[in-house]
Coordinates of C-alpha atoms (C1' of nucleotides) in Angstrom, one line a residue:
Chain O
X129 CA -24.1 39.3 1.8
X130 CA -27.4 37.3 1.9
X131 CA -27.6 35.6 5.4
X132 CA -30.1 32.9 6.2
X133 CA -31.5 31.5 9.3
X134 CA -32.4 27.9 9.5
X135 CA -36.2 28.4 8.4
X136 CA -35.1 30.1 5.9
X137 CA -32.2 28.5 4.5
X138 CA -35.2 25.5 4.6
X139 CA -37.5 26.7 2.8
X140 CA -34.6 27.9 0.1
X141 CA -33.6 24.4 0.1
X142 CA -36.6 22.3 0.7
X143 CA -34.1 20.7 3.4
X144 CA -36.2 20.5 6.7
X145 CA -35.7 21.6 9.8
X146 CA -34.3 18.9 11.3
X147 CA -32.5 17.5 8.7
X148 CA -30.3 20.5 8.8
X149 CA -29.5 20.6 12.1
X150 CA -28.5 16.8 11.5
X151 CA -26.1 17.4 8.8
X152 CA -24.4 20.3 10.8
X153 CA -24.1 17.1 13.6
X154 CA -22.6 14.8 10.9
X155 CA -20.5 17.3 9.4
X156 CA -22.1 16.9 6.2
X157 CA -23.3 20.9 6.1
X158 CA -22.2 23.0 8.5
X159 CA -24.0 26.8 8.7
X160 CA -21.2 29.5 7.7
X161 CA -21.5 31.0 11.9
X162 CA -23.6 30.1 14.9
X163 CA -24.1 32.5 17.5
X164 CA -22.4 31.7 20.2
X165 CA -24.5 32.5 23.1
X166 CA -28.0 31.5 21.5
X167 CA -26.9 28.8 19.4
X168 CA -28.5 29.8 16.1
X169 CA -27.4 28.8 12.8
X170 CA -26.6 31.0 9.9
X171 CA -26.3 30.0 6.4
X172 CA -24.9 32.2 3.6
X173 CA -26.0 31.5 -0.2
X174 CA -22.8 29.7 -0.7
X175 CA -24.1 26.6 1.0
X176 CA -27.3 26.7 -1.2
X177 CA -25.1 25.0 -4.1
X178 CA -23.6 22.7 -1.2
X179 CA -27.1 21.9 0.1
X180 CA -28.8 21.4 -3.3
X181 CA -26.1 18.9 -4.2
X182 CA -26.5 17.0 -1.2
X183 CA -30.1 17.3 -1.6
X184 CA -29.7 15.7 -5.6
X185 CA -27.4 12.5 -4.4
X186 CA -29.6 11.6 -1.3
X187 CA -32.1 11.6 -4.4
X188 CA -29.6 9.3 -6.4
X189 CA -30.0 7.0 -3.3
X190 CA -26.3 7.4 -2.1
X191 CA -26.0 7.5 1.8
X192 CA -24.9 10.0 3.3
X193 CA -21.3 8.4 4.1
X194 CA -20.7 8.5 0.5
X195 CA -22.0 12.0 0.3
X196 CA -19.5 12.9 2.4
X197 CA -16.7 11.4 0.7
X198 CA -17.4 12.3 -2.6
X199 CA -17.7 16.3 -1.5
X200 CA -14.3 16.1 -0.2
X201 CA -13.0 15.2 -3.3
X202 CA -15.6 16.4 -5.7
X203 CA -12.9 18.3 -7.8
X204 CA -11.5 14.8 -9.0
X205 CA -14.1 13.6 -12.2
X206 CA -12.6 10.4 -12.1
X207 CA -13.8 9.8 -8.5
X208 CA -16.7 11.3 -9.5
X209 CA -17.8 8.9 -12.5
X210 CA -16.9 6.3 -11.0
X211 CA -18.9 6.7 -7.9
X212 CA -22.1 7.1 -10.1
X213 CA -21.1 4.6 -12.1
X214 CA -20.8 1.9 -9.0
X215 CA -24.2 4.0 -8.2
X216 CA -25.5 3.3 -11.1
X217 CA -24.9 -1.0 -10.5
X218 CA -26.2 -0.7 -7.0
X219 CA -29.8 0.8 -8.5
X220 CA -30.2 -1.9 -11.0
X221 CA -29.6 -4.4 -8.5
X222 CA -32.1 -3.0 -6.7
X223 CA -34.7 -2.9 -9.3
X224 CA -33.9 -6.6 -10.3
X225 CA -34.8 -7.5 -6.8
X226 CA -37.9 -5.8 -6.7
X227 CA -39.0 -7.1 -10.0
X228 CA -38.4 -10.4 -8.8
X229 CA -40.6 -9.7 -5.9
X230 CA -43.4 -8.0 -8.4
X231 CA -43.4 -11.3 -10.3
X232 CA -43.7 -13.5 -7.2
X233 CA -46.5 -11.6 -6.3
X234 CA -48.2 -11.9 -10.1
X235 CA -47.7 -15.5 -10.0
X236 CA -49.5 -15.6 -6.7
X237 CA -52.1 -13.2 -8.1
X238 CA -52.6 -15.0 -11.5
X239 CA -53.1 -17.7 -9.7
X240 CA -55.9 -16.3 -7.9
X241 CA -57.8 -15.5 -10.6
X242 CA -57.3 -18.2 -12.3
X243 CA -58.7 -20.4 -9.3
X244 CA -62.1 -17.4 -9.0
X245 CA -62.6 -18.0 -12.7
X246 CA -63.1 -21.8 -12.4
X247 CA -65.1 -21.0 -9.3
X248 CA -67.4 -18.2 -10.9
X249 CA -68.3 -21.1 -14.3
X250 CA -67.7 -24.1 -11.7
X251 CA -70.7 -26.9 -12.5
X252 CA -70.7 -29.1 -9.1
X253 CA -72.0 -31.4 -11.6
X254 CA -71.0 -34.7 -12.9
X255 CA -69.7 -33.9 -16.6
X256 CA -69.0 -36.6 -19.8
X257 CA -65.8 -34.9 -21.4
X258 CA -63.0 -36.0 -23.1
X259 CA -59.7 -35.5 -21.0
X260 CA -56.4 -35.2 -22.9
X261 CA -53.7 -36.6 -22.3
X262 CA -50.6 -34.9 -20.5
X263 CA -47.0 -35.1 -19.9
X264 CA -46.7 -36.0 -16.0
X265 CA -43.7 -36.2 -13.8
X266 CA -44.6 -39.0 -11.2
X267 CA -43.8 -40.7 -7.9
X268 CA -45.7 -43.5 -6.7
X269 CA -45.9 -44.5 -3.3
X270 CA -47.5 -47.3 -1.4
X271 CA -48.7 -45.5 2.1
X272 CA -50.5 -42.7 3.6
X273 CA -51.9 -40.3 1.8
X274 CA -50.7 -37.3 3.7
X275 CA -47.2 -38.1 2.6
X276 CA -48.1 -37.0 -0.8
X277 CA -47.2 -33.3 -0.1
X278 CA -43.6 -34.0 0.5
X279 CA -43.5 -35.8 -3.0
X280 CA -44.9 -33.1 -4.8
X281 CA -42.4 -30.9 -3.1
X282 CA -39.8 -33.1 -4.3
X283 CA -40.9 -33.1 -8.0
X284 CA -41.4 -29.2 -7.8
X285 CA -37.6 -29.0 -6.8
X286 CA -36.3 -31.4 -9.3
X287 CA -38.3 -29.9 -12.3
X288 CA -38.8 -26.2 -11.0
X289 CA -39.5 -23.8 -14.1
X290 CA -41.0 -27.0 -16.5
X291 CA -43.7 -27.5 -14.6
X292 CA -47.0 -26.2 -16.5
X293 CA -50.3 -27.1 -14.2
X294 CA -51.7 -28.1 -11.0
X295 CA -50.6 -31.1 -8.9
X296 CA -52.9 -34.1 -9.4
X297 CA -52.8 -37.6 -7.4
X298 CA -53.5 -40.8 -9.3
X299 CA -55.0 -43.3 -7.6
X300 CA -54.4 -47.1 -8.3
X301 CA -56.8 -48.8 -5.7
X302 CA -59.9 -49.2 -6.8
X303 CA -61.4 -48.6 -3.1
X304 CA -60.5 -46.5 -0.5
X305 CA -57.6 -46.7 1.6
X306 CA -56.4 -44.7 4.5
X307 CA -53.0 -45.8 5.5
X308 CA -52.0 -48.0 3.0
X309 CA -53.3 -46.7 -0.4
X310 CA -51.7 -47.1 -3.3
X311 CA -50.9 -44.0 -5.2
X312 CA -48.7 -41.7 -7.6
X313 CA -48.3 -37.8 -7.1
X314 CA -47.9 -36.2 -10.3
X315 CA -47.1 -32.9 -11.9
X316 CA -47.8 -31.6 -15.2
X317 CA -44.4 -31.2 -16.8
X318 CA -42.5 -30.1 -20.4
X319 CA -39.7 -31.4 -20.5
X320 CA -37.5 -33.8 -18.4
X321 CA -36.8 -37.3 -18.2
X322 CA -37.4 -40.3 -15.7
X323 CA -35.3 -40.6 -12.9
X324 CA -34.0 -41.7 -9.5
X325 CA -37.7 -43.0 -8.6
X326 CA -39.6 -40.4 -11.0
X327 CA -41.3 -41.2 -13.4
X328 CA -41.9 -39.1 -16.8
X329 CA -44.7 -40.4 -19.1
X330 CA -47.6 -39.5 -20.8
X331 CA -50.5 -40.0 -19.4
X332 CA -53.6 -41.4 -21.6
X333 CA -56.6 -39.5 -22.5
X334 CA -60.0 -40.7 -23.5
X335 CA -63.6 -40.5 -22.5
X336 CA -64.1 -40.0 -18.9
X337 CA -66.2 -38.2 -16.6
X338 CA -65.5 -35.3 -14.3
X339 CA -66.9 -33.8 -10.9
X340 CA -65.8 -30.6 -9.4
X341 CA -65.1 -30.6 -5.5
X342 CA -65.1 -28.1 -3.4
X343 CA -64.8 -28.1 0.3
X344 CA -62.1 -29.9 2.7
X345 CA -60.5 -33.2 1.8
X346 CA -61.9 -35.5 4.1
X347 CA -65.2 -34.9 2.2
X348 CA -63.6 -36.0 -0.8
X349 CA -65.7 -39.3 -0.1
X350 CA -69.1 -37.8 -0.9
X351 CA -67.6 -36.3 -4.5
X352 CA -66.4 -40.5 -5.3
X353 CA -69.6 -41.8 -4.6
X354 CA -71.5 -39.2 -6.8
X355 CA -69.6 -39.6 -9.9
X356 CA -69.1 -43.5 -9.5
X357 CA -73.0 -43.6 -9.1
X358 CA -73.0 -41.9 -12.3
X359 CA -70.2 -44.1 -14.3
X360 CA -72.4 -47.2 -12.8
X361 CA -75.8 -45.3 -14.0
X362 CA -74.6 -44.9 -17.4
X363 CA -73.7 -48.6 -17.8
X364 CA -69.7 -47.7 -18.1
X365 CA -66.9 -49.0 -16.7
X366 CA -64.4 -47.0 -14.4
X367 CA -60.9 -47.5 -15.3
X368 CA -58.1 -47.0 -13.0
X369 CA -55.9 -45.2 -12.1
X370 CA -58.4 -42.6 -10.5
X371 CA -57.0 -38.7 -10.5
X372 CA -57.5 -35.6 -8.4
X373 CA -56.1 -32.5 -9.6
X374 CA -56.0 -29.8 -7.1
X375 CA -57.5 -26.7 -8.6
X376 CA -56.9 -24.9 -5.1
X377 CA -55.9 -26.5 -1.8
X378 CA -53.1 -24.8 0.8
X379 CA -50.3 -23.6 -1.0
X380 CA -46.6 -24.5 0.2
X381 CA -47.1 -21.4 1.9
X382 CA -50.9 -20.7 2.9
X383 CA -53.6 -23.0 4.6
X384 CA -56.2 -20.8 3.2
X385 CA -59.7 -21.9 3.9
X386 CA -60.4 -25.3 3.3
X387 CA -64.5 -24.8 2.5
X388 CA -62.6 -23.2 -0.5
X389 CA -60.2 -25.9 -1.6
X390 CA -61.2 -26.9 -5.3
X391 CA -60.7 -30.5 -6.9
X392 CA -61.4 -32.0 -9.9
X393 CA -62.0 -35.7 -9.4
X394 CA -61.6 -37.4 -13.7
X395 CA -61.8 -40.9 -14.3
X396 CA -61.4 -42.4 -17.8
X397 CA -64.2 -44.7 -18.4
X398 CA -64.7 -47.6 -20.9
X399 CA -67.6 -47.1 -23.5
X400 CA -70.7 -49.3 -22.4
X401 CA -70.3 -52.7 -23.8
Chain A
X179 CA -43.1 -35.6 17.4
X180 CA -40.2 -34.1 16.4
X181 CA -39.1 -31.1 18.3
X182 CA -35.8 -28.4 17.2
X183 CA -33.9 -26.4 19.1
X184 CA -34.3 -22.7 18.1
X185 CA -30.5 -23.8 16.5
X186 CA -31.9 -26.8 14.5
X187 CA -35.1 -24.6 13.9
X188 CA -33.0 -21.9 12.1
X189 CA -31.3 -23.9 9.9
X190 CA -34.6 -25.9 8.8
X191 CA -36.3 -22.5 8.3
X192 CA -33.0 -20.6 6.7
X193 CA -34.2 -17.8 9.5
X194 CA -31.3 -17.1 11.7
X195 CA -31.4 -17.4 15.8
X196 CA -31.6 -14.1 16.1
X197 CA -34.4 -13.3 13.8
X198 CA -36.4 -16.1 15.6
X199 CA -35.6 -14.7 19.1
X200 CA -37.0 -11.4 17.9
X201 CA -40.5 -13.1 16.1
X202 CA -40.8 -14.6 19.4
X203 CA -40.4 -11.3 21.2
X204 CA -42.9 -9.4 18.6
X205 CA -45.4 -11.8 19.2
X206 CA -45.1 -13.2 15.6
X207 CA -43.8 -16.8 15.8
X208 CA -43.5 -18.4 19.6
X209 CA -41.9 -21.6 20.0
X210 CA -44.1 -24.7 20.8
X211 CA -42.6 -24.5 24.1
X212 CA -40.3 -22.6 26.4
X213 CA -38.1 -24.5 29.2
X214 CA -39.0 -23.1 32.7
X215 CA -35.2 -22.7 34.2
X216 CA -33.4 -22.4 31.3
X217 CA -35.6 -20.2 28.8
X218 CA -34.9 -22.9 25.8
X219 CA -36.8 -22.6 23.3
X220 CA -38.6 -25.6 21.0
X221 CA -40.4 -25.7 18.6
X222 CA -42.2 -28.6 16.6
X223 CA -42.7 -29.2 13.1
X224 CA -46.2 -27.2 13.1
X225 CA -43.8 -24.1 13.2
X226 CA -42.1 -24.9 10.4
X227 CA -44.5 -23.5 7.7
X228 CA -45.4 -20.6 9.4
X229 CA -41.6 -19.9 10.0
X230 CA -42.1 -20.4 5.8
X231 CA -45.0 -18.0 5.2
X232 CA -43.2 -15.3 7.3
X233 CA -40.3 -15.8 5.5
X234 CA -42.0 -15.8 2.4
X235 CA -43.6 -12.7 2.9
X236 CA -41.1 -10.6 4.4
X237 CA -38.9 -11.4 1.0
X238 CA -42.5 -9.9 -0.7
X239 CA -41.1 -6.9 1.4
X240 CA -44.6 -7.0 3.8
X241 CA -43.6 -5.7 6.8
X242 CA -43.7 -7.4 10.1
X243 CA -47.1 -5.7 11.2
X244 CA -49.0 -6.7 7.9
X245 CA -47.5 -10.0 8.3
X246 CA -48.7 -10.1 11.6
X247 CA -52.2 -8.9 11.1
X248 CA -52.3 -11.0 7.4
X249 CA -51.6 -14.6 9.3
X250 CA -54.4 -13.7 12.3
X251 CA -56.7 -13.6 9.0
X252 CA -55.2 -16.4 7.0
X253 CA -58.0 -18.0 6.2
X254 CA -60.2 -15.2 4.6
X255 CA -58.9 -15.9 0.9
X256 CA -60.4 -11.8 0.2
X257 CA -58.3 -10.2 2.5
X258 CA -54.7 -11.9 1.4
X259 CA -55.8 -11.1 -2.0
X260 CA -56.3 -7.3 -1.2
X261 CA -53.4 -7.7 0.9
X262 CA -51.4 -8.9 -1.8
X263 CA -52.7 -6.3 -4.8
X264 CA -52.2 -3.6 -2.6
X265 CA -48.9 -4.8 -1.9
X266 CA -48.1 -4.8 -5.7
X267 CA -48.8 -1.5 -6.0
X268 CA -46.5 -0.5 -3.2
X269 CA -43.8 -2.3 -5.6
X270 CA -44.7 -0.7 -8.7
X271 CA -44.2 2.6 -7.0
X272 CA -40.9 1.4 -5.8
X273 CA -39.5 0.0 -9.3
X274 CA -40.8 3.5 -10.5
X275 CA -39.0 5.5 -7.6
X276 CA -35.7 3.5 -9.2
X277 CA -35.9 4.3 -12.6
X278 CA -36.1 8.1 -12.2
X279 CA -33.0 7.0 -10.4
X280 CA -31.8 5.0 -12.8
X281 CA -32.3 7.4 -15.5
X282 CA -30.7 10.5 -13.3
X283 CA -27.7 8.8 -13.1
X284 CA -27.7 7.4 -16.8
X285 CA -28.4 11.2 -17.8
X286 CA -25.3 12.4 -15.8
X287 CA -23.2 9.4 -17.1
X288 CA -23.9 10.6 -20.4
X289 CA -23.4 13.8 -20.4
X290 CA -19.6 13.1 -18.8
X291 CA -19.2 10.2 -21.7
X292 CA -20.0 12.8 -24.1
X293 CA -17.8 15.3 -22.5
X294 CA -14.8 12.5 -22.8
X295 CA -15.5 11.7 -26.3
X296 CA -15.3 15.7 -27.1
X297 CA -12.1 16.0 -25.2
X298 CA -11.0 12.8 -26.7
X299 CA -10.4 14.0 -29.8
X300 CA -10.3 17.4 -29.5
X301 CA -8.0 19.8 -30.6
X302 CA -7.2 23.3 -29.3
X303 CA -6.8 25.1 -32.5
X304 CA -9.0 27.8 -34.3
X305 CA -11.0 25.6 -37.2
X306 CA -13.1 27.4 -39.8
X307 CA -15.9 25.8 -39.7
X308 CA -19.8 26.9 -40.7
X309 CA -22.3 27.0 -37.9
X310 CA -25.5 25.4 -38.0
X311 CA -28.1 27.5 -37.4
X312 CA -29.7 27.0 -34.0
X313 CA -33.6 27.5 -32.6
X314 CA -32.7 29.0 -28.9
X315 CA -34.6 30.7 -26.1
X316 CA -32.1 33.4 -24.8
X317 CA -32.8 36.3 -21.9
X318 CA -30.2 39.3 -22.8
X319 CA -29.2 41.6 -19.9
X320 CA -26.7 44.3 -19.0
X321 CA -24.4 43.9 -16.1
X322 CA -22.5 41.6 -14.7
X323 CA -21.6 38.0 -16.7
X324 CA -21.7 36.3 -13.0
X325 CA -25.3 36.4 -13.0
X326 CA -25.6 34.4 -16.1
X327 CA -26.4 31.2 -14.1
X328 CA -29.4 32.7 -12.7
X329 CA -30.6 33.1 -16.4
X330 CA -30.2 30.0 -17.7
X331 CA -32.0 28.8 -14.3
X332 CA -34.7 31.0 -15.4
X333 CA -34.7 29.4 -19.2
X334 CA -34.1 25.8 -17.9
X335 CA -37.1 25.9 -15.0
X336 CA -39.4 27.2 -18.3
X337 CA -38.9 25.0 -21.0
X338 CA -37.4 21.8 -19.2
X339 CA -37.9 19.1 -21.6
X340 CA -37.9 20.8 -24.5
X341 CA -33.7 21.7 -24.2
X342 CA -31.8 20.1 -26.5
X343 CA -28.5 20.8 -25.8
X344 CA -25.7 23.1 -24.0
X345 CA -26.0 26.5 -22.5
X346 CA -24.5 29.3 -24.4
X347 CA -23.5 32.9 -24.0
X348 CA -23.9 35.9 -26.5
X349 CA -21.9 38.2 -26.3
X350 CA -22.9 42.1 -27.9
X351 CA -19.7 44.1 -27.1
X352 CA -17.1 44.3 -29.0
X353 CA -14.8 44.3 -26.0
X354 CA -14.4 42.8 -23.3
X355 CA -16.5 44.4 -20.3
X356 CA -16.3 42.9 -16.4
X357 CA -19.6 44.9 -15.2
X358 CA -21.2 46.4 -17.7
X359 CA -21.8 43.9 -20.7
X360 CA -24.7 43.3 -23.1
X361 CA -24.9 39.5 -23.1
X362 CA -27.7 36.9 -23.8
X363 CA -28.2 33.7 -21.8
X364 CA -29.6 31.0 -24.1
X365 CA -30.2 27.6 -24.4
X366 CA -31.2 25.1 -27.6
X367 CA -34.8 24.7 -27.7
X368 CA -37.0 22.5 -29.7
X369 CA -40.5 24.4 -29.5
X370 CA -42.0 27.1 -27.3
X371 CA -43.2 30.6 -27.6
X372 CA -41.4 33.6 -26.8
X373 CA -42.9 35.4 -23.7
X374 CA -41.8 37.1 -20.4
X375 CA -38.5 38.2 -21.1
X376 CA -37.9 35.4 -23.0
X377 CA -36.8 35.2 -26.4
X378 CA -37.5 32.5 -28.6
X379 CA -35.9 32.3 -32.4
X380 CA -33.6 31.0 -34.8
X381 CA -30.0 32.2 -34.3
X382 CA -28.5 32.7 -38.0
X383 CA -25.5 30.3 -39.1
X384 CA -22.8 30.4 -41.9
X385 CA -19.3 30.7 -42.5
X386 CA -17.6 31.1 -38.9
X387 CA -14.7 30.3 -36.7
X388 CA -14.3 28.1 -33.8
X389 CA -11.6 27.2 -30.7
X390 CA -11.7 24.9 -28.0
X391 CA -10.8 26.5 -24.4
X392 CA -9.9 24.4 -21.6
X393 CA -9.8 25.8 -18.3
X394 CA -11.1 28.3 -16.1
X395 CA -13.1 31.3 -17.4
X396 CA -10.6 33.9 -16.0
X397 CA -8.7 32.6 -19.1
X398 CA -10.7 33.0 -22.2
X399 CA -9.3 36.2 -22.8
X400 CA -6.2 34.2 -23.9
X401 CA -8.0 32.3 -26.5
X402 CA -10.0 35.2 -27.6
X403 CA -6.6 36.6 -28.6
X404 CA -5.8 34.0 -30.5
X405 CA -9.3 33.2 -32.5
X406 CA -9.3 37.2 -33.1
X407 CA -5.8 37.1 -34.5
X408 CA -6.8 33.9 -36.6
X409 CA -9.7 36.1 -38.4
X410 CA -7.3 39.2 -38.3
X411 CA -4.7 37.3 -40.1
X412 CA -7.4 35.7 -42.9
X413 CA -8.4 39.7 -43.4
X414 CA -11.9 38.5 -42.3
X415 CA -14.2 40.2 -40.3
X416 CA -15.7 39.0 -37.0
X417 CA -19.4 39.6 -36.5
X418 CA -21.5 39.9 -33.4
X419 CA -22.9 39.1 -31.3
X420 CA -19.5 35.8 -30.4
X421 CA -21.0 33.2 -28.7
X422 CA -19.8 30.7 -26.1
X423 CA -20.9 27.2 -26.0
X424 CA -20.3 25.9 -22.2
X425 CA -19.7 22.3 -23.3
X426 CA -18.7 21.1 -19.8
X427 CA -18.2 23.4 -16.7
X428 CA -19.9 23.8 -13.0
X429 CA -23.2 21.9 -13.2
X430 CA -26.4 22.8 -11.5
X431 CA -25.2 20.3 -8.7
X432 CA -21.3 20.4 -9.0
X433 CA -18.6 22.4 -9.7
X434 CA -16.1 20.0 -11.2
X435 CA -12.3 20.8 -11.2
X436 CA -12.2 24.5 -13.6
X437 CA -9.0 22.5 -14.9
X438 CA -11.1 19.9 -17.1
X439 CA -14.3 23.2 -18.1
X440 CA -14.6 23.2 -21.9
X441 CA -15.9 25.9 -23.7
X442 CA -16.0 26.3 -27.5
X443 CA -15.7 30.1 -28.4
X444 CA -17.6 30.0 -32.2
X445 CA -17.2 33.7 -34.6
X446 CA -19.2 34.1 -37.3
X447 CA -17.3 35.6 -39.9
X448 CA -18.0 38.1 -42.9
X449 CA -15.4 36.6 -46.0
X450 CA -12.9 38.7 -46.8
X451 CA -13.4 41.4 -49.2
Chain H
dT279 C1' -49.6 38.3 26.8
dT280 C1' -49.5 35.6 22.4
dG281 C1' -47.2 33.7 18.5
dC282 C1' -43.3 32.7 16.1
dT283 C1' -38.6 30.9 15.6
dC284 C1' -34.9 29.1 17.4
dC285 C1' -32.3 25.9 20.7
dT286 C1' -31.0 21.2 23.2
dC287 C1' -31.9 16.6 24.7
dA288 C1' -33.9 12.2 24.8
dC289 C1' -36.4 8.9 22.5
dG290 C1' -38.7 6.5 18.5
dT291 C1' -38.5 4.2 13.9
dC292 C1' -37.6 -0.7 11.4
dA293 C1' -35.8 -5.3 11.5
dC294 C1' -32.8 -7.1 13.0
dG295 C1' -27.1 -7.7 14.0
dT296 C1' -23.2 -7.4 17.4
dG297 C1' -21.1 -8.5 21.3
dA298 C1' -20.5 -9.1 26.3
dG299 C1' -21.2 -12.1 30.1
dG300 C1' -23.1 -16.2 31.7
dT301 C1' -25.3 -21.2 31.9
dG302 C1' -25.6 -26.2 31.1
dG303 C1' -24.6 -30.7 29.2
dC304 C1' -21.5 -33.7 26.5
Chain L
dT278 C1' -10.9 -28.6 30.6
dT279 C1' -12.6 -27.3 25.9
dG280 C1' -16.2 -26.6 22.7
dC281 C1' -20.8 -26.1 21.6
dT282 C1' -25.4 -24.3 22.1
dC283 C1' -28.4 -21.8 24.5
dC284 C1' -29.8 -17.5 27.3
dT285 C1' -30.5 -12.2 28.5
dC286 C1' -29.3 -7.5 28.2
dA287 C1' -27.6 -3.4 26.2
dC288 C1' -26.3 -1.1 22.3
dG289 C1' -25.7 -0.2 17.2
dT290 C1' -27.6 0.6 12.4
dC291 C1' -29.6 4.6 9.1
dA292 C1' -31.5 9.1 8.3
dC293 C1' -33.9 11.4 10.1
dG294 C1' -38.9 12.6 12.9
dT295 C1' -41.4 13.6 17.3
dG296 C1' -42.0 15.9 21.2
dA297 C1' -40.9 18.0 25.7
dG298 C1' -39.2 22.0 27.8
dG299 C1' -37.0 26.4 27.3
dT300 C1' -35.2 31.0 25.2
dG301 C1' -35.5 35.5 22.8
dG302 C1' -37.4 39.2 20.2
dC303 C1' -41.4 41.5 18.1

DNA sequence: TTGCTCCTCACGTCACGTGAGGTGGC
DNA sequence: TTGCTCCTCACGTCACGTGAGGTGGC
C-alpha cells in the first residue's frame, strides 16, 4: 500500500505543512502510524478522501468544530443536509452584512463625487438663477448657531430614508448674529408630516441670486457681503429668510478639511421696482 | 465641560468598556484624562465623535491599523477617498468569496433535493421504458471496476462545465467479471471533442428496460437477476453494452450511508421475435 | 559537509471577551 | 455591609503561520 510522508501527503492534498500537523493535534486527521522513536507521520491514501473533504467544508466556511462533528456522523444524510442547509443561512447572512457595508461605503463614495463634480464646474461667482422650491423638514431655533448640528441630527433620525439633499440653514435675521440668531435647520425631505416642533412645508422658489463658498465657516462673512453688494448693485431687494446649503462640510463622522468645506449661500430677491 | 466615566463613555458611544480599554492601550482613542492613583479614565465630549468615526469604520470592516493611520490623515480628503475605494474592493472580493460559497452549497443542496424527489417516488420494479439517446465522453478499460472513480476523475477534471448530468458505467461482458471486465466510465456531456483516451459520442437509445437498486454495490447482482429474468420472461433479448446510472452514491467529498446509493440499471432491448 | 525533510516547542496573529482579584466611594 | 464602578493582569478565542533549535538519512 501507498504510504505518504507529511510533504507528500501535502502536496497530494494541497493541505500545508502545518496545517496537518494541526489537525492530527485536534484530532480532526490523524496520519494512519507515527514512528515512534522519530515522531514522523505517515498517511496512507485512505485519508486523501478524509483530507479532501475536510479540505472542501473548510471551503464551505464551516469551522473546524463542525467539521468534526459532521465526520463522525457523516453516514446520517439527514445530519448531513441539514448542516449545509443551516450553512447555507449562515453564508447569506454573511453576504447581507457585507452588502450592507458595500452600500455604506457607495453612499460615502457617491457622495464624494458628487461634491468633486460641483467643485471641478464650481463658479465662485455671484449667479442670477431661479431657485425652486423644495419640500423641507424644519426646526427653528432662536440661539447659537453651533447648536444647529444637533437639530439636523434630530431631523436625520426622525425622517431617516426620506431625506433627498443636503442640509441647508435658513436664516431669519436680516444681520448677523452670533449667540442669538434667529434661525431654522432644514432638510430636504419626501414625505412626512409636521411634528413635535418640526416643521414640514414647502419652501418658495423664485428669482434669487447665488454664491458658492468654499473655505471654513467663519469666513462665511466675506461670501454675505459679496452677494448682498451684488443684490444692492442690481437695484433688488433681499428677501428673508437667507439659506445655506451645505454642499460639503464635516460629516457626522469626518472633520475633513475645512479649506474644502462647500456652501451655497441663495437668497430670493424681489424684482427692482 | 462635561466629562464621562469610561462607563458613561461606553454607553454614549455603544463601544463597550472593554473595547475602550483596549483603543486606549493601542494608541487609538486615549481618554481626555487619566487619574494619577486610581488609573480612572475620563473623557470629554471631544471624544465622542472620534469614538463615532472608529466605530464607524470598523463596521466598514477597516481594520484597527488603517483606522489608525486613516484618522492621523483625516484631513487630506484624497487619501480617505483612496482609502475608502480600495476598501470597496476588498468587499467586493469578499461578497465574491461568498457566493462561490453560496453557490457550492446550493449545488450540493440540489443535487440531495433531487436525489429525494427520485426516491420519493420511486419504485423498485423493472419498467419498460425507451432510453433517450445520450451525448457522453466515456474512457473504457479492462480490469478492475474499483478503479472506475479514477476515470470519471479523469473525465470530470477535462470537461468540468460542460457535464450535464450523472456518472454512468458500461458494461461489455455478458457476465459478471470482478478483475477482468471491459467497462466504460462516462459521463453526459454537452460539447467537446474526443481526444486522449477519451471518447466523445452519442450513445444510441430505443426500446429498453430499467430497475431502480438501492443499496450497496455488492448487491446489484441481485437486481441484475431480476431485470434479466424480466427480459427473459418478455422473450426479449438484452443488448450490450448494460449501463449503470449512479444516481446517488459516494461523492467526490463523501461517502454517504451505502444504505440510501441509488443506481438505475437501464437494458436496451431487441423486441421479441 | 551540505541540503533536505522531519520533529517539538513557544510565540504571534486579530480584536477583543472572560474572569479573577482588588480598590474606592456612596 | 452591600452593590456598583473602576482598575490590572493573565488567559482564551480561531485556525493556523513563523521561526528557533535539533534530528536523521542520503
Amino acid at each position: 500500500m501507498l504510504v505518504f510522508t507529511i510533504g507528500e501527503f501535502s502536496k497530494a492534498t494541497g493541505l500545508t505543512v502545518k496545517t496537518l500537523r494541526f489537525y492530527h493535534e485536534e484530532g480532526l486527521l490523524a496520519p494512519s502510524c507515527v514512528d515512534e522513536p522519530s515522531g514522523y507521520r505517515y498517511y496512507d491514501a485512505s485519508k486523501i478522501e478524509k483530507a479532501r473533504a475536510i479540505a472542501f467544508l473548510r471551503g464551505l466556511e464551516f469551522s473546524l468544530g463542525e467539521i468534526k462533528s459532521i465526520l463522525l456522523r457523516c453516514d446520517d444524510d439527514g445530519d448531513l443536509l441539514e448542516a449545509m442547509t443551516h450553512q447555507r443561512g449562515v453564508i447569506e447572512e454573511k453576504i447581507r452584512q457585507y452588502r450592507k457595508v458595500a452600500r455604506s461605503l457607495d453612499d460615502f463614495l457617491n457622495d464624494e463625487k458628487k461634491a468633486r463634480q460641483v467643485m471641478a464646474r464650481a463658479i465662485f461667482e455671484v449667479e442670477e438663477r431661479v431657485l425652486n422650491p423644495l419640500r423641507i423638514a424644519g426646526i427653528r431655533r432662536k440661539g447659537r448657531y453651533a447648536d444647529c448640528g444637533e437639530r439636523f441630527g434630530e431631523i436625520a433620525r426622525r425622517f431617516g430614508r426620506m431625506i433627498r439633499g443636503k442640509p441647508l440653514l435658513l436664516h431669519y435675521d436680516g444681520d448677523y448674529r452670533e449667540d442669538d440668531a434667529d434661525f431654522e435647520a432644514c432638510l430636504p425631505v419626501s414625505g412626512g408630516q409636521s411634528a413635535e416642533g418640526i416643521s414640514v412645508r414647502e419652501l418658495a422658489g423664485g428669482p434669487g441670486v447665488t454664491l458658492l463658498h468654499r473655505g471654513p465657516y467663519d469666513q462665511l462673512g466675506r461670501s454675505y457681503t459679496r452677494i448682498l453688494a451684488h443684490i444692492k448693485d442690481k437695484g433688488q431687494e433681499a428677501l428673508l429668510p437667507t439659506r445655506e446649503v451645505y454642499l460639503k462640510g464635516p460629516g457626522m463622522i469626518f472633520k475633513g478639511n475645512p479649506k474644502n468645506y462647500l456652501t451655497e449661500i441663495q437668497i430670493l430677491v424681489n424684482a427692482a421696482t
